[in-house]
Short mmCIF file of N, CA and C in Angstrom, two decimals:
data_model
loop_
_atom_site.label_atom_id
_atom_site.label_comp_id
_atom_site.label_asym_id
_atom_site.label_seq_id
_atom_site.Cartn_x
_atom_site.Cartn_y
_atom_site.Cartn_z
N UNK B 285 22.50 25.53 4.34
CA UNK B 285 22.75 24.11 4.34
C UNK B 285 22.73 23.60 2.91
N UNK B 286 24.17 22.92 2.36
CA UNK B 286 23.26 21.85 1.14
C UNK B 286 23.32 20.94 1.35
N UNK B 287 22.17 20.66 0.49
CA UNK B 287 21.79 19.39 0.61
C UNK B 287 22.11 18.36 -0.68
N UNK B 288 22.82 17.47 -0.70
CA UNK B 288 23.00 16.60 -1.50
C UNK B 288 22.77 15.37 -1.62
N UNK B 289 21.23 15.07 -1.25
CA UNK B 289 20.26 14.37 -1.51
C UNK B 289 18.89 14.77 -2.03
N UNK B 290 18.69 14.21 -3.18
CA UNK B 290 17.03 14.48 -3.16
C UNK B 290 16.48 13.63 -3.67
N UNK B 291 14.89 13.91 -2.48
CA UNK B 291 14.04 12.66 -2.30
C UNK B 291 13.08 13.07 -3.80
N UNK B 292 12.87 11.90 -3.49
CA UNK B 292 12.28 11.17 -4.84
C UNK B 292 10.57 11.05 -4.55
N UNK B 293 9.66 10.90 -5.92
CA UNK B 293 8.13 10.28 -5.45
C UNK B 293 8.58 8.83 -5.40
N UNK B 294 9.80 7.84 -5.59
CA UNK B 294 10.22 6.79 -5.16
C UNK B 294 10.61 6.82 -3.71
N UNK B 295 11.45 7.68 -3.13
CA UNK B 295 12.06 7.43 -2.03
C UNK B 295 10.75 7.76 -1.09
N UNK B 296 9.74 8.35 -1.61
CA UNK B 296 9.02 8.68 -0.86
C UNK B 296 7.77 7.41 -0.47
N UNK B 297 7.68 6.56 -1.61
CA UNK B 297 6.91 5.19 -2.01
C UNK B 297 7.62 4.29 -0.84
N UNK B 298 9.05 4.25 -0.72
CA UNK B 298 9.84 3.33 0.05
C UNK B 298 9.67 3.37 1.15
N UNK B 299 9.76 4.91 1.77
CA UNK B 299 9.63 5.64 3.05
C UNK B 299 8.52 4.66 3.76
N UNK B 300 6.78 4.99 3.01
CA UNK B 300 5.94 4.94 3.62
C UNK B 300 6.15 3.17 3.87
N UNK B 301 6.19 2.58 3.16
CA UNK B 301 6.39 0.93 3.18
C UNK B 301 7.83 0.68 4.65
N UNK B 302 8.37 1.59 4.87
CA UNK B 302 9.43 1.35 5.78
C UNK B 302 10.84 0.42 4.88
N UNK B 303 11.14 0.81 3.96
CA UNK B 303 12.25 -0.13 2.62
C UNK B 303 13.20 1.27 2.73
N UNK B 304 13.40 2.14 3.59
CA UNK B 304 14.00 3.24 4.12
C UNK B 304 15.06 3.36 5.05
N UNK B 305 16.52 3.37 5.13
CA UNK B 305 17.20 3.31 6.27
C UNK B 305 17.01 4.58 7.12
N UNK B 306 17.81 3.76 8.26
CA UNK B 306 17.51 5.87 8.75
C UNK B 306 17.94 6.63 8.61
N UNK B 307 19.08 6.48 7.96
CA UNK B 307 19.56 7.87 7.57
C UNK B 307 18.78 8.27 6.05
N UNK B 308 18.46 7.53 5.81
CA UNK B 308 17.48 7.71 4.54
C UNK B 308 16.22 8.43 4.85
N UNK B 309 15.63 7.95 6.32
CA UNK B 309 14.00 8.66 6.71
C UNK B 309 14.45 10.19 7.13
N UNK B 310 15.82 10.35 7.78
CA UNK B 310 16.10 11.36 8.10
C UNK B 310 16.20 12.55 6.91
N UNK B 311 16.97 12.20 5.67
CA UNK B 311 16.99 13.02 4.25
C UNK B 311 15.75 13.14 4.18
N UNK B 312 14.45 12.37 4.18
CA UNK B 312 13.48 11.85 3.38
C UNK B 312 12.25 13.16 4.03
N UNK B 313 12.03 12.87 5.43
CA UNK B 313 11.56 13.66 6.61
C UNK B 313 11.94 15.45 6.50
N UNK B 314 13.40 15.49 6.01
CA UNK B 314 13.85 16.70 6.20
C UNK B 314 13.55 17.69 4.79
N UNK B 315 13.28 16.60 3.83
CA UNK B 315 13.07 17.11 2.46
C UNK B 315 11.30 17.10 2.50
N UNK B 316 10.29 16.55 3.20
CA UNK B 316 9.25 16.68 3.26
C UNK B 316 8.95 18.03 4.17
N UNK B 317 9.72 18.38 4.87
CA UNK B 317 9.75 20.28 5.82
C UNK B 317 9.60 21.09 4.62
N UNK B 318 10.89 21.00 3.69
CA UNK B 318 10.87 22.08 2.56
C UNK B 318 10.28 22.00 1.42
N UNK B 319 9.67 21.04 1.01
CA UNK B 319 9.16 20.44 -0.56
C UNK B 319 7.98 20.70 -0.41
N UNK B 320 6.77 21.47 -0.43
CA UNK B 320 5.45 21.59 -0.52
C UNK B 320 5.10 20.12 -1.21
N UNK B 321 4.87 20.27 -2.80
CA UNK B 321 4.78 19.25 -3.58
C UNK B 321 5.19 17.95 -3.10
N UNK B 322 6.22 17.70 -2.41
CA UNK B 322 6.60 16.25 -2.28
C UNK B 322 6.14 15.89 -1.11
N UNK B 323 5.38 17.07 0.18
CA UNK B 323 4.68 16.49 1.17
C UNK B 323 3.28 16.09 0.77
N UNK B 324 2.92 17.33 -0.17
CA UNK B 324 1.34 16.76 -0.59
C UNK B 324 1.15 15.62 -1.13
N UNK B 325 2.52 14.95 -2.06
CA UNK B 325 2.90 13.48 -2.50
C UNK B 325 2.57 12.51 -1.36
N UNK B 326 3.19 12.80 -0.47
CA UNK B 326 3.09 11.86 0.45
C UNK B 326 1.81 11.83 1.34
N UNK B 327 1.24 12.67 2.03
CA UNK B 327 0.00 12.64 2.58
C UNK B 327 -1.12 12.00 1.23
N UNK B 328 -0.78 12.50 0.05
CA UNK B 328 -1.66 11.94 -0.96
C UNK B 328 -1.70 9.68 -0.85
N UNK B 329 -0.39 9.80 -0.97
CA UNK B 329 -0.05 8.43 -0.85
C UNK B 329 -0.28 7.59 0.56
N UNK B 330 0.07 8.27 1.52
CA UNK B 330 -0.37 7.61 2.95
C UNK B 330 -1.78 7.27 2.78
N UNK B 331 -2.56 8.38 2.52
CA UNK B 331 -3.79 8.18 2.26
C UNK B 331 -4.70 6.97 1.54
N UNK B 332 -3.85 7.18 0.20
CA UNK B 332 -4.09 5.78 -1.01
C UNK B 332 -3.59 4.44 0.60
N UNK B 333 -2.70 4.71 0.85
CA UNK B 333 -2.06 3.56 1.68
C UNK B 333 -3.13 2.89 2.37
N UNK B 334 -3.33 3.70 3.59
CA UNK B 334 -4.57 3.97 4.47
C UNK B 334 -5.92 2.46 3.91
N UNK B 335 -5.97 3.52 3.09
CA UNK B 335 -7.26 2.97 2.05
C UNK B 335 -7.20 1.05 1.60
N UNK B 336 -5.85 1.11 0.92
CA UNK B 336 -5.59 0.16 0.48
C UNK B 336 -4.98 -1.01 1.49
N UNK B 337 -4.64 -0.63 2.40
CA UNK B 337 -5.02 -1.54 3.84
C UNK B 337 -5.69 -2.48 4.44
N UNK B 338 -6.85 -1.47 4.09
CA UNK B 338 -8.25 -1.88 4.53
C UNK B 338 -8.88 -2.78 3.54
N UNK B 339 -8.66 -3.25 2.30
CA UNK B 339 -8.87 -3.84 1.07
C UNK B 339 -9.11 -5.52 2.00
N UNK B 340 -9.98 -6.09 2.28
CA UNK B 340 -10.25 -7.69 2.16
C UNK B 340 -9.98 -8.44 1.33
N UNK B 341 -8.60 -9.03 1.11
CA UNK B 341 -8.34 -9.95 0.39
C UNK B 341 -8.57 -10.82 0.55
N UNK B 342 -9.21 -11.51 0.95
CA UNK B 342 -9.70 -13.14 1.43
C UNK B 342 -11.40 -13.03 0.85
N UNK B 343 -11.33 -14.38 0.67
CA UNK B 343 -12.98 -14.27 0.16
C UNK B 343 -13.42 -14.18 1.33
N UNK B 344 -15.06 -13.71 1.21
CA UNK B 344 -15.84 -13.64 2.54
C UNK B 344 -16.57 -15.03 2.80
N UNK B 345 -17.03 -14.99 3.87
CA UNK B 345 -17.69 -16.72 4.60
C UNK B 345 -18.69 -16.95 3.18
N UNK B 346 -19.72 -16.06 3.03
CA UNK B 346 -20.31 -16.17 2.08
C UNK B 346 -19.99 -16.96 0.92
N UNK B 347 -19.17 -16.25 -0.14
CA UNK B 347 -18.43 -16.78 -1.03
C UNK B 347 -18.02 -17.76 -0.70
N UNK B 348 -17.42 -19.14 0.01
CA UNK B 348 -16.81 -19.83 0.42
C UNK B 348 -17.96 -21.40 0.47
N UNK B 349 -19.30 -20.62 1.35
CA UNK B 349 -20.17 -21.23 1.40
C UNK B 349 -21.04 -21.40 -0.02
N UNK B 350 -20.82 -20.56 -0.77
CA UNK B 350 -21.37 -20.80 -2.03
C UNK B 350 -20.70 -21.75 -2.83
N UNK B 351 -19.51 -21.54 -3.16
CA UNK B 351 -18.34 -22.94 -3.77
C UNK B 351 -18.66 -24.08 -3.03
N UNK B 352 -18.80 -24.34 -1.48
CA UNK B 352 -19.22 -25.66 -0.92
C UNK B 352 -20.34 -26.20 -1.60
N UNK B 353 -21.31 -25.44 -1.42
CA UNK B 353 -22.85 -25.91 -2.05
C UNK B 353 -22.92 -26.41 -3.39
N UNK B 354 -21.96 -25.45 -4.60
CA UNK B 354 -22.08 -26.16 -5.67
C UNK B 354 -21.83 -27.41 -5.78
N UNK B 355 -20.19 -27.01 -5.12
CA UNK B 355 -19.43 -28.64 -5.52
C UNK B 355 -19.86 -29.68 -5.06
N UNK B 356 -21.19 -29.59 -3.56
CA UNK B 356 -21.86 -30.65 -3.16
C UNK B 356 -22.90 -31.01 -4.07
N UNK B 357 -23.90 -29.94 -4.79
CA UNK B 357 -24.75 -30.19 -6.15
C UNK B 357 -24.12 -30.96 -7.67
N UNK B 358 -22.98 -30.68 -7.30
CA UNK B 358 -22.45 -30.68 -8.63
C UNK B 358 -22.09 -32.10 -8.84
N UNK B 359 -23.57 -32.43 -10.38
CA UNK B 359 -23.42 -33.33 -11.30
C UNK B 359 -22.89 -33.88 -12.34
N UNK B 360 -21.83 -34.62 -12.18
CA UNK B 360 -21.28 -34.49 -13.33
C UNK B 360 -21.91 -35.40 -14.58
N UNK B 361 -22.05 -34.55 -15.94
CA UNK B 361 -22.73 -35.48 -17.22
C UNK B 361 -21.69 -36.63 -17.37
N UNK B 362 -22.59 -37.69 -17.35
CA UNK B 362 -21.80 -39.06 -17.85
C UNK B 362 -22.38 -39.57 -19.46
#
């Protein structure tokens, strides 16, 4: 078979985000069978993904309740 596509550590970035058509996941999928290196890329990256998922971007109640309290303390010098 040739193949006259090859996936990228980009196409592979796109893949996991789903920014991939399908005939694109299909190249992408079929080049992760034969590429050692570019599957360990990707399980490496799913992983980072995984991880970075789980990241809480929002402040917590805590934090929130602390800004209330100041700005209710808060004196301003005249």
């Amino acid at each position: 078979m040739t193949q006259t596509f090859t996936s990228t550590q980009d196409d592979v970035i796109r893949y996991l985000y789903n920014e991939t058509s399908n005939q694109e996941n299909t190249l992408i999928e079929d080049a992760l069978l034969y590429d050692k290196d570019l599957l360990n890329f990707y399980l490496d990256c799913a992983d980072l993904k995984s991880g970075l998922d789980k990241i809480q971007l929002s402040p917590s109640d805590r934090a929130i309740e602390r800004i209330f309290n100041y700005s209710k303390n808060y004196q301003p010098k005249i």
